[in-house]
Tab-separated table of C-alpha atoms in Angstrom:
chain	number	residue	atom	x	y	z
K	1	MET	CA	-23.401	4.392	-5.972
K	2	LEU	CA	-23.637	0.717	-5.075
K	3	GLU	CA	-22.515	-0.374	-8.560
K	4	LYS	CA	-19.620	2.089	-8.444
K	5	PHE	CA	-18.692	0.710	-5.014
K	6	LYS	CA	-18.807	-2.879	-6.322
K	7	SER	CA	-16.537	-1.910	-9.194
K	8	LEU	CA	-14.161	-0.246	-6.748
K	9	LEU	CA	-14.109	-3.385	-4.621
K	10	LYS	CA	-13.229	-5.490	-7.632
K	11	ASN	CA	-10.464	-3.193	-8.869
K	12	GLU	CA	-9.025	-1.802	-5.639
K	13	PHE	CA	-10.117	-3.876	-2.654
K	14	ASP	CA	-10.181	-7.493	-3.779
K	15	HIS	CA	-7.882	-8.286	-0.821
K	16	PHE	CA	-10.806	-7.570	1.569
K	17	LYS	CA	-11.816	-11.189	1.209
K	18	ASP	CA	-9.183	-12.589	3.573
K	19	LYS	CA	-8.980	-9.655	6.002
K	20	LYS	CA	-10.711	-8.843	9.272
K	21	ILE	CA	-12.481	-5.548	8.645
K	22	PHE	CA	-13.134	-2.890	11.270
K	23	LEU	CA	-15.234	0.208	10.532
K	24	ALA	CA	-14.835	3.498	12.387
K	25	ILE	CA	-18.479	4.493	12.784
K	26	SER	CA	-19.851	7.697	14.300
K	27	GLY	CA	-23.500	7.250	13.408
K	28	GLY	CA	-23.415	10.080	10.858
K	29	LYS	CA	-24.551	9.638	7.270
K	30	ASP	CA	-21.063	8.989	5.864
K	31	SER	CA	-20.097	6.071	8.109
K	32	MET	CA	-23.656	4.686	8.073
K	33	THR	CA	-23.535	4.733	4.258
K	34	LEU	CA	-20.240	2.845	4.228
K	35	SER	CA	-21.626	0.216	6.603
K	36	HIS	CA	-24.734	-0.125	4.396
K	37	LEU	CA	-22.530	-0.607	1.305
K	38	LEU	CA	-20.432	-3.243	3.083
K	39	LEU	CA	-23.574	-5.121	4.104
K	40	ALA	CA	-24.932	-4.867	0.557
K	41	THR	CA	-21.738	-6.466	-0.772
K	42	ASN	CA	-21.635	-9.153	1.953
K	43	ILE	CA	-18.486	-7.845	3.633
K	44	LYS	CA	-18.518	-8.691	7.310
K	45	HIS	CA	-17.225	-5.906	9.530
K	46	THR	CA	-16.851	-4.957	13.174
K	47	LEU	CA	-18.037	-1.526	14.325
K	48	LEU	CA	-15.779	0.734	16.402
K	49	HIS	CA	-17.487	3.726	18.007
K	50	CYS	CA	-15.945	6.476	20.146
K	51	ASN	CA	-17.997	8.484	22.628
K	52	PHE	CA	-16.046	11.709	23.143
K	53	LYS	CA	-18.502	13.058	25.767
K	54	LEU	CA	-18.607	16.429	24.005
K	55	ARG	CA	-22.315	16.794	23.225
K	56	GLU	CA	-23.975	15.927	26.545
K	57	ASN	CA	-26.855	13.463	26.037
K	58	ASP	CA	-26.392	13.429	22.261
K	59	SER	CA	-23.039	11.639	22.623
K	60	ASP	CA	-24.622	8.882	24.714
K	61	GLU	CA	-27.552	8.622	22.299
K	62	ASP	CA	-25.098	8.201	19.390
K	63	GLU	CA	-23.520	5.293	21.248
K	64	SER	CA	-26.913	3.679	21.927
K	65	PHE	CA	-27.835	4.144	18.266
K	66	ILE	CA	-24.712	2.262	17.129
K	67	LEU	CA	-25.232	-0.532	19.667
K	68	ASN	CA	-28.797	-1.042	18.445
K	69	TYR	CA	-27.703	-0.873	14.808
K	70	GLY	CA	-25.043	-3.515	15.390
K	71	LYS	CA	-27.499	-5.798	17.180
K	72	LYS	CA	-30.113	-5.402	14.433
K	73	ASN	CA	-27.614	-6.230	11.666
K	74	ASN	CA	-25.687	-8.911	13.564
K	75	LEU	CA	-22.504	-6.824	13.558
K	76	PRO	CA	-19.994	-6.937	16.452
K	77	VAL	CA	-19.675	-3.546	18.172
K	78	TYR	CA	-16.957	-2.098	20.396
K	79	THR	CA	-17.445	1.274	22.069
K	80	ILE	CA	-15.263	3.437	24.265
K	81	SER	CA	-15.776	6.710	26.141
K	82	PHE	CA	-13.181	9.475	26.489
K	83	ASP	CA	-12.883	12.568	28.639
K	84	THR	CA	-11.765	14.504	25.593
K	85	LYS	CA	-11.693	17.944	27.214
K	86	ALA	CA	-9.479	16.731	30.061
K	87	TYR	CA	-7.103	15.089	27.573
K	88	ALA	CA	-6.952	18.271	25.483
K	89	ASN	CA	-6.186	20.415	28.532
K	90	LYS	CA	-3.554	18.020	29.826
K	91	ASN	CA	-1.762	17.763	26.496
K	92	LYS	CA	-2.378	21.406	25.501
K	93	VAL	CA	-3.988	20.548	22.159
K	94	SER	CA	-7.278	21.483	20.510
K	95	ILE	CA	-10.417	19.407	21.041
K	96	GLN	CA	-10.175	18.202	17.427
K	97	GLU	CA	-6.546	17.124	17.862
K	98	ALA	CA	-7.371	15.425	21.144
K	99	ALA	CA	-10.277	13.487	19.623
K	100	ARG	CA	-8.154	12.387	16.672
K	101	SER	CA	-5.309	11.201	18.892
K	102	LEU	CA	-7.632	9.337	21.246
K	103	ARG	CA	-9.601	7.559	18.549
K	104	TYR	CA	-6.650	6.485	16.416
K	105	ASN	CA	-4.711	5.209	19.422
K	106	TRP	CA	-7.754	3.087	20.210
K	107	PHE	CA	-8.319	2.025	16.598
K	108	ASN	CA	-4.697	0.911	16.279
K	109	SER	CA	-5.159	-1.545	19.127
K	110	PHE	CA	-7.599	-3.466	16.891
K	111	ILE	CA	-5.456	-3.568	13.747
K	112	SER	CA	-2.093	-4.578	15.190
K	113	GLU	CA	-2.328	-8.008	13.543
K	114	SER	CA	-1.297	-8.251	9.883
K	115	ASN	CA	-4.693	-9.488	8.619
K	116	CYS	CA	-6.695	-6.578	10.082
K	117	ARG	CA	-7.797	-3.396	8.302
K	118	LEU	CA	-9.602	-0.266	9.456
K	119	LEU	CA	-12.063	1.501	7.160
K	120	THR	CA	-13.025	5.136	7.593
K	121	ALA	CA	-15.777	7.006	5.730
K	122	HIS	CA	-13.734	9.961	4.487
K	123	HIS	CA	-15.047	11.080	1.093
K	124	LEU	CA	-14.071	13.445	-1.732
K	125	ASP	CA	-15.419	16.559	-0.009
K	126	ASP	CA	-13.346	15.753	3.093
K	127	SER	CA	-10.278	15.492	0.861
K	128	ILE	CA	-11.024	18.833	-0.809
K	129	GLU	CA	-11.527	20.485	2.588
K	130	THR	CA	-8.183	19.069	3.713
K	131	PHE	CA	-6.581	20.553	0.586
K	132	PHE	CA	-7.747	24.038	1.604
K	133	ILE	CA	-6.864	23.578	5.278
K	134	ASN	CA	-3.310	22.582	4.342
K	135	LEU	CA	-3.101	25.371	1.770
K	136	LEU	CA	-4.075	27.981	4.374
K	137	ARG	CA	-1.632	26.618	6.950
K	138	GLY	CA	1.220	26.134	4.481
K	139	THR	CA	2.199	22.717	3.218
K	140	SER	CA	4.284	20.642	0.827
K	141	ILE	CA	3.205	19.150	-2.502
K	142	GLU	CA	2.143	16.026	-0.654
K	143	GLY	CA	-0.138	18.091	1.583
K	144	LEU	CA	-2.001	19.364	-1.490
K	145	SER	CA	-2.806	15.874	-2.758
K	146	GLY	CA	-5.712	15.467	-0.337
K	147	ILE	CA	-6.483	12.476	1.855
K	148	PRO	CA	-4.921	9.236	0.539
K	149	MET	CA	-7.069	6.184	-0.085
K	150	TYR	CA	-4.525	4.014	1.722
K	151	ASN	CA	-2.473	4.715	4.815
K	152	ASP	CA	-0.847	1.479	5.890
K	153	LYS	CA	-3.718	-0.559	7.403
K	154	ILE	CA	-6.241	2.277	7.148
K	155	ILE	CA	-8.399	2.347	4.001
K	156	ARG	CA	-10.872	4.985	2.833
K	157	PRO	CA	-13.178	3.335	0.262
K	158	LEU	CA	-15.365	6.438	-0.205
K	159	ILE	CA	-12.555	8.876	-0.969
K	160	HIS	CA	-13.638	9.197	-4.629
K	161	PHE	CA	-17.337	9.620	-3.789
K	162	SER	CA	-18.772	13.120	-3.389
K	163	GLN	CA	-21.005	14.266	-0.573
K	164	GLU	CA	-23.826	14.642	-3.109
K	165	GLU	CA	-23.514	10.967	-4.095
K	166	ILE	CA	-23.673	9.938	-0.445
K	167	ILE	CA	-26.746	12.095	0.226
K	168	ASP	CA	-28.513	10.626	-2.805
K	169	TYR	CA	-27.671	7.098	-1.630
K	170	VAL	CA	-28.952	7.847	1.883
K	171	LYS	CA	-32.260	9.139	0.488
K	172	ALA	CA	-32.665	6.279	-1.987
K	173	ASN	CA	-32.046	3.633	0.672
K	174	GLN	CA	-33.741	5.463	3.539
K	175	ILE	CA	-30.673	5.116	5.732
K	176	ILE	CA	-31.232	6.333	9.269
K	177	PHE	CA	-28.347	8.302	10.754
K	178	ARG	CA	-27.491	10.629	13.619
K	179	GLN	CA	-26.930	14.332	12.961
K	180	ASP	CA	-24.057	16.072	14.749
K	181	GLU	CA	-25.195	19.693	15.100
K	182	SER	CA	-21.611	20.868	15.609
K	183	ASN	CA	-21.038	20.138	11.901
K	184	PHE	CA	-23.058	23.275	11.147
K	185	GLU	CA	-20.986	25.597	13.361
K	186	ASP	CA	-18.648	27.793	11.320
K	187	LYS	CA	-16.297	28.419	14.267
K	188	TYR	CA	-14.300	25.389	13.098
K	189	LEU	CA	-12.059	25.995	10.059
K	190	ARG	CA	-13.183	22.828	8.266
K	191	ASN	CA	-16.848	23.783	8.648
K	192	ASP	CA	-16.154	27.337	7.469
K	193	ILE	CA	-14.459	25.977	4.351
K	194	ARG	CA	-17.321	23.492	3.812
K	195	HIS	CA	-20.194	25.954	4.227
K	196	ASN	CA	-18.722	29.179	2.856
K	197	ILE	CA	-15.511	28.924	0.835
K	198	ILE	CA	-16.241	25.885	-1.333
K	199	PRO	CA	-19.826	26.969	-2.214
K	200	LEU	CA	-18.460	30.374	-3.245
K	201	LEU	CA	-15.813	28.777	-5.470
K	202	GLU	CA	-18.432	26.522	-7.027
K	203	THR	CA	-20.236	29.640	-8.282
K	204	LYS	CA	-17.041	30.802	-10.011
K	205	GLY	CA	-16.333	27.682	-12.056
K	206	GLU	CA	-18.356	24.866	-13.539
K	207	LYS	CA	-17.724	21.420	-12.028
K	208	PHE	CA	-15.315	22.954	-9.525
K	209	LYS	CA	-15.059	19.853	-7.307
K	210	VAL	CA	-14.454	17.531	-10.254
K	211	LYS	CA	-11.703	19.763	-11.620
K	212	LEU	CA	-10.081	20.187	-8.212
K	213	ALA	CA	-10.183	16.414	-7.676
K	214	GLN	CA	-8.357	15.972	-10.990
K	215	THR	CA	-5.796	18.582	-9.959
K	216	MET	CA	-5.235	16.811	-6.642
K	217	GLU	CA	-4.687	13.524	-8.495
K	218	SER	CA	-2.093	15.245	-10.674
K	219	ILE	CA	-0.364	16.646	-7.593
K	220	LYS	CA	-0.431	13.196	-6.015
K	221	SER	CA	1.207	11.680	-9.122
K	222	SER	CA	3.922	14.348	-8.998
K	223	SER	CA	4.487	13.654	-5.317
K	224	LEU	CA	4.803	9.916	-5.921
K	225	PHE	CA	7.270	10.533	-8.765
K	226	ILE	CA	9.499	12.707	-6.565
K	227	GLU	CA	9.200	10.136	-3.778
K	228	GLU	CA	10.466	7.407	-6.115
K	229	LYS	CA	13.418	9.587	-7.171
K	230	ALA	CA	14.223	10.315	-3.526
K	231	LEU	CA	14.225	6.601	-2.749
K	232	GLU	CA	16.565	5.924	-5.670
K	233	PHE	CA	18.879	8.676	-4.406
K	234	PHE	CA	18.786	7.254	-0.877
K	235	LYS	CA	19.735	3.750	-2.037
K	236	GLU	CA	22.550	5.057	-4.211
K	237	HIS	CA	24.183	7.635	-1.928
K	238	PHE	CA	23.412	6.891	1.717
K	239	ILE	CA	25.772	4.461	3.436
K	240	LYS	CA	24.556	2.545	6.475
K	241	THR	CA	27.363	2.744	9.039
K	242	ALA	CA	25.618	1.086	11.989
K	243	GLU	CA	22.146	0.262	13.233
K	244	ASN	CA	20.097	3.450	12.660
K	245	SER	CA	23.205	5.359	11.527
K	246	PHE	CA	24.067	6.611	8.037
K	247	SER	CA	26.572	8.792	6.240
K	248	ILE	CA	26.513	10.725	2.963
K	249	ASP	CA	28.816	13.071	1.084
K	250	LYS	CA	27.932	16.649	2.028
K	251	ASN	CA	28.330	18.056	-1.485
K	252	THR	CA	26.209	15.316	-3.059
K	253	LEU	CA	23.404	16.168	-0.663
K	254	SER	CA	23.677	19.950	-0.937
K	255	ASN	CA	23.618	19.880	-4.752
K	256	GLN	CA	20.087	18.435	-4.893
K	257	ALA	CA	17.059	20.514	-5.846
K	258	GLN	CA	15.148	21.696	-2.788
K	259	ILE	CA	11.965	19.811	-3.672
K	260	LEU	CA	13.930	16.554	-3.989
K	261	LEU	CA	15.881	17.308	-0.814
K	262	GLU	CA	12.584	17.693	1.042
K	263	TYR	CA	11.616	14.139	0.098
K	264	ILE	CA	15.125	12.733	0.658
K	265	LEU	CA	15.085	13.988	4.237
K	266	LYS	CA	11.544	12.783	5.066
K	267	PRO	CA	12.746	9.473	6.600
K	268	PHE	CA	14.745	11.532	9.090
K	269	ASN	CA	11.718	13.609	10.146
K	270	ILE	CA	13.059	16.909	8.833
K	271	GLN	CA	10.099	19.184	8.181
K	272	ARG	CA	9.782	21.498	5.196
K	273	SER	CA	10.030	24.468	7.565
K	274	GLN	CA	13.469	23.205	8.685
K	275	LEU	CA	15.022	23.032	5.215
K	276	LYS	CA	16.481	26.547	5.353
K	277	SER	CA	18.229	25.769	8.642
K	278	PHE	CA	19.416	22.427	7.281
K	279	ASN	CA	20.954	24.103	4.217
K	280	GLN	CA	22.792	26.509	6.513
K	281	PHE	CA	24.044	23.513	8.497
K	282	LEU	CA	25.477	21.965	5.300
K	283	LYS	CA	27.513	25.158	4.762
K	284	SER	CA	28.864	25.272	8.319
K	285	LYS	CA	32.192	24.036	9.705
K	286	THR	CA	33.269	20.578	10.831
K	287	GLY	CA	31.727	19.568	14.135
K	288	SER	CA	28.460	21.450	13.521
K	289	SER	CA	25.234	19.694	14.418
K	290	PHE	CA	21.622	19.690	13.287
K	291	TYR	CA	18.753	17.959	15.054
K	292	SER	CA	15.403	16.710	13.841
K	293	HIS	CA	12.944	15.183	16.273
K	294	ASP	CA	14.524	11.724	15.987
K	295	PHE	CA	17.948	12.193	14.387
K	296	HIS	CA	21.235	13.961	15.029
K	297	PHE	CA	23.201	15.202	11.988
K	298	LEU	CA	26.920	15.822	12.458
K	299	LEU	CA	29.236	17.479	9.942
K	300	ASN	CA	32.589	15.674	9.751
K	301	ARG	CA	34.614	17.487	7.072
K	302	ASP	CA	32.871	16.564	3.783
K	303	ILE	CA	30.727	13.833	5.325
K	304	VAL	CA	27.332	14.186	6.995
K	305	GLU	CA	26.965	11.605	9.758
K	306	ILE	CA	23.396	10.741	10.757
K	307	HIS	CA	22.542	9.008	14.023
K	308	LYS	CA	19.164	8.117	15.469
K	309	ILE	CA	18.638	9.776	18.836
K	310	ILE	CA	18.306	7.140	21.524
K	311	LYS	CA	16.291	8.594	24.374
K	312	ASP	CA	17.837	6.614	27.217
K	313	THR	CA	17.780	7.394	30.909
K	314	PRO	CA	20.968	9.102	32.133
K	315	PHE	CA	23.785	6.824	33.259
K	316	GLU	CA	23.921	6.572	37.033
K	317	PRO	CA	27.451	6.625	38.568
K	318	ARG	CA	28.578	3.243	39.934
K	319	GLU	CA	30.888	2.534	42.828
K	320	ILE	CA	33.709	0.016	42.372
K	321	SER	CA	34.751	-1.370	45.732
K	322	GLN	CA	36.378	-4.609	44.592
K	323	LEU	CA	37.795	-6.293	41.496
K	324	PRO	CA	36.958	-7.810	39.099
K	325	PHE	CA	34.157	-5.434	38.028
K	326	GLN	CA	31.982	-5.481	34.910
K	327	LEU	CA	29.621	-2.828	33.572
K	328	LYS	CA	27.177	-3.202	30.681
K	329	ASP	CA	25.647	0.042	29.405
K	330	LYS	CA	23.897	0.508	26.063
K	331	ASN	CA	26.318	-1.006	23.530
K	332	GLN	CA	29.288	-0.804	25.882
K	333	GLU	CA	30.909	-3.347	28.133
K	334	ILE	CA	33.638	-2.180	30.527
K	335	THR	CA	35.653	-4.709	32.530
K	336	LEU	CA	38.140	-3.966	35.317
K	337	THR	CA	40.468	-6.838	36.187
K	338	LYS	CA	43.326	-7.152	38.678
K	339	LEU	CA	46.689	-8.371	37.292
K	340	ASN	CA	49.557	-9.509	39.534
K	341	SER	CA	52.308	-8.358	37.206
K	342	SER	CA	53.040	-5.684	34.622
K	343	GLU	CA	55.216	-8.073	32.644
K	344	GLY	CA	54.302	-8.388	28.960
K	345	ILE	CA	51.865	-5.475	28.992
K	346	ILE	CA	51.570	-3.607	25.699
K	347	TYR	CA	50.485	-0.015	26.259
K	348	THR	CA	47.527	1.054	24.095
K	349	ASN	CA	44.366	3.132	24.491
K	350	ASN	CA	42.385	-0.060	24.988
K	351	PRO	CA	42.958	-1.803	27.247
K	352	LEU	CA	44.347	0.748	29.695
K	353	TYR	CA	46.497	-0.126	32.749
K	354	LEU	CA	46.656	1.608	36.148
K	355	ASN	CA	48.890	1.200	39.183
K	356	LEU	CA	46.505	-0.372	41.691
K	357	ASN	CA	48.756	0.506	44.623
K	358	SER	CA	48.373	4.222	43.905
K	359	LEU	CA	44.566	4.040	43.908
K	360	LYS	CA	42.219	4.299	46.838
K	361	LEU	CA	39.095	2.216	46.522
K	362	PRO	CA	36.247	2.672	46.033
K	363	LEU	CA	36.537	4.066	42.518
K	364	ILE	CA	33.636	5.810	40.818
K	365	ILE	CA	32.738	5.203	37.173
K	366	ARG	CA	30.562	7.868	35.515
K	367	THR	CA	30.068	9.780	32.275
K	368	TRP	CA	32.429	12.705	31.794
K	369	GLU	CA	31.155	16.211	32.468
K	370	LYS	CA	31.994	19.663	31.168
K	371	GLY	CA	34.995	20.992	33.130
K	372	ASP	CA	36.458	17.558	33.950
K	373	ARG	CA	40.260	17.505	33.776
K	374	ILE	CA	42.962	14.840	33.838
K	375	GLN	CA	46.781	14.876	33.793
K	376	PRO	CA	47.381	12.687	30.722
K	377	LEU	CA	50.269	10.246	30.684
K	378	GLY	CA	53.531	12.071	29.894
K	379	MET	CA	52.209	15.564	30.649
K	380	LYS	CA	53.125	17.841	33.537
K	381	GLY	CA	49.877	19.760	33.702
K	382	SER	CA	46.197	18.838	33.459
K	383	LYS	CA	44.009	19.053	30.373
K	384	LEU	CA	40.276	19.360	29.812
K	385	ILE	CA	38.752	16.039	28.819
K	386	SER	CA	36.646	17.910	26.260
K	387	ASP	CA	39.879	19.033	24.544
K	388	ILE	CA	41.278	15.495	24.639
K	389	LEU	CA	38.142	14.181	22.925
K	390	ILE	CA	38.424	16.886	20.253
K	391	ASP	CA	42.086	15.951	19.671
K	392	LYS	CA	41.067	12.302	19.317
K	393	LYS	CA	38.330	13.335	16.830
K	394	ILE	CA	35.631	11.623	18.884
K	395	SER	CA	32.212	12.323	17.332
K	396	LEU	CA	29.558	14.171	19.304
K	397	VAL	CA	27.444	11.022	19.383
K	398	ASP	CA	30.273	8.900	20.826
K	399	LYS	CA	31.293	11.627	23.274
K	400	LYS	CA	28.038	11.168	25.182
K	401	ASN	CA	29.011	7.584	26.045
K	402	ILE	CA	32.575	8.256	27.225
K	403	LYS	CA	33.112	7.098	30.828
K	404	ILE	CA	35.732	8.208	33.341
K	405	LEU	CA	37.167	6.553	36.452
K	406	ALA	CA	37.641	8.742	39.500
K	407	ASP	CA	39.613	8.113	42.688
K	408	GLN	CA	37.857	10.313	45.249
K	409	ASN	CA	37.978	13.720	43.510
K	410	THR	CA	40.747	12.903	41.021
K	411	ILE	CA	40.102	11.489	37.562
K	412	VAL	CA	42.442	8.546	37.038
K	413	ALA	CA	41.368	7.387	33.564
K	414	VAL	CA	39.205	8.198	30.573
K	415	VAL	CA	38.016	4.743	29.498
K	416	GLY	CA	39.307	3.812	26.061
K	417	ILE	CA	41.277	7.070	25.790
K	418	CYS	CA	43.996	7.673	28.376
K	419	ILE	CA	45.170	7.295	31.996
K	420	SER	CA	46.530	9.793	34.503
K	421	GLU	CA	50.289	10.337	34.770
K	422	LYS	CA	49.908	9.971	38.553
K	423	HIS	CA	48.763	6.356	38.257
K	424	LYS	CA	51.064	4.988	35.547
K	425	ILE	CA	52.716	1.610	36.030
K	426	THR	CA	56.412	0.781	35.933
K	427	SER	CA	58.344	-2.467	35.676
K	428	GLN	CA	58.446	-2.713	39.472
K	429	ILE	CA	54.640	-2.670	39.850
K	430	ASN	CA	53.134	-6.044	40.745
K	431	SER	CA	49.511	-4.961	41.203
K	432	VAL	CA	47.795	-3.635	38.087
K	433	VAL	CA	44.243	-2.742	37.060
K	434	GLU	CA	43.353	-3.592	33.449
K	435	ILE	CA	40.502	-1.521	31.969
K	436	LEU	CA	38.995	-3.142	28.869
K	437	LEU	CA	36.302	-1.490	26.734
K	438	ASN	CA	34.185	-3.491	24.293
K	439	ASN	CA	31.733	-1.654	22.027
């Protein structure tokens, strides 16, 4: 195993030489084997150990074991303790999910710098178990390719080594390790697959693990190929319209094969389970919306507009008691200025002009709300602002940022859109409010 590891280092991990290496170490045989291999190949590494406080005294003894091991081998050690059960209850997740979230959040704090890497001791059997877990839960092609060797700054050097190879190496080198008794409990799906399903399948076919590993590699190659095609499609057809905003022709997108569409939409966090709903969205009418966790998709005739969802705090209404007044909000800047004459004014949607004499300060500036109405310039009756925005073809994304000015309970202007007939200016007006919107 050592020679195979050395060969792997030479072919796959030559860049280790100039990196700061951290090892996620539990004290079990897998992570202890990886540490032993690193020491045998003169790779300095820092040990990171999590105490999840799940196994009473055994958890504390694991931590002591790692501290002593680090001291004996002159390896830096960092440990941390978690109240894993409390975290799981608070966040309504399983113990396994809680432990994973806690440890990787902590691990990431060590590898934030570009020259740092984290090693984990996942091996071939772990990858095979993950294949079956994903298969049982339902997954994409990518989910059937097992655990990747690389994941950004996380590297798994043992991913092509079997559990049998690790056990043989442990015996040959008399490696001392800690045994987690929970690994033998079949109440966990992974353990059930490990102890019951895989051994049964091994009796049905010769070299089952080897063949499955080859199949997973083939699936991985297929996944990478589709990923490359999706990237080519993205570069060719998606148009960047603003920061974190894109557009694409609806028909171009809808004509793609579903497997390619799945990969095309990955950057926008659309899950495979959402594809059916997304396809229905593509067939819907103008103005229809679709939401992923991070993006808003809007259908504008034959164009799909895509905007990243900015989770900002709601805009708080502001009082305007004197002029000039300036407001900066998100990517907007609204300025109210007093003019002493209406001479030379050109009437447009931006800037807007109001008769200051007809207003009663203070004014209120706020975002528009459902049911808001205004009497637009030149009209006898009032009109819903929502209808005005539809007439102006304001997108759903931009609608959220529209501000109105109110004089007591009356809306006097929709910023950047229109003013109220009641507050229009004439040639005799010598006191004017200019409302300028900059995006």
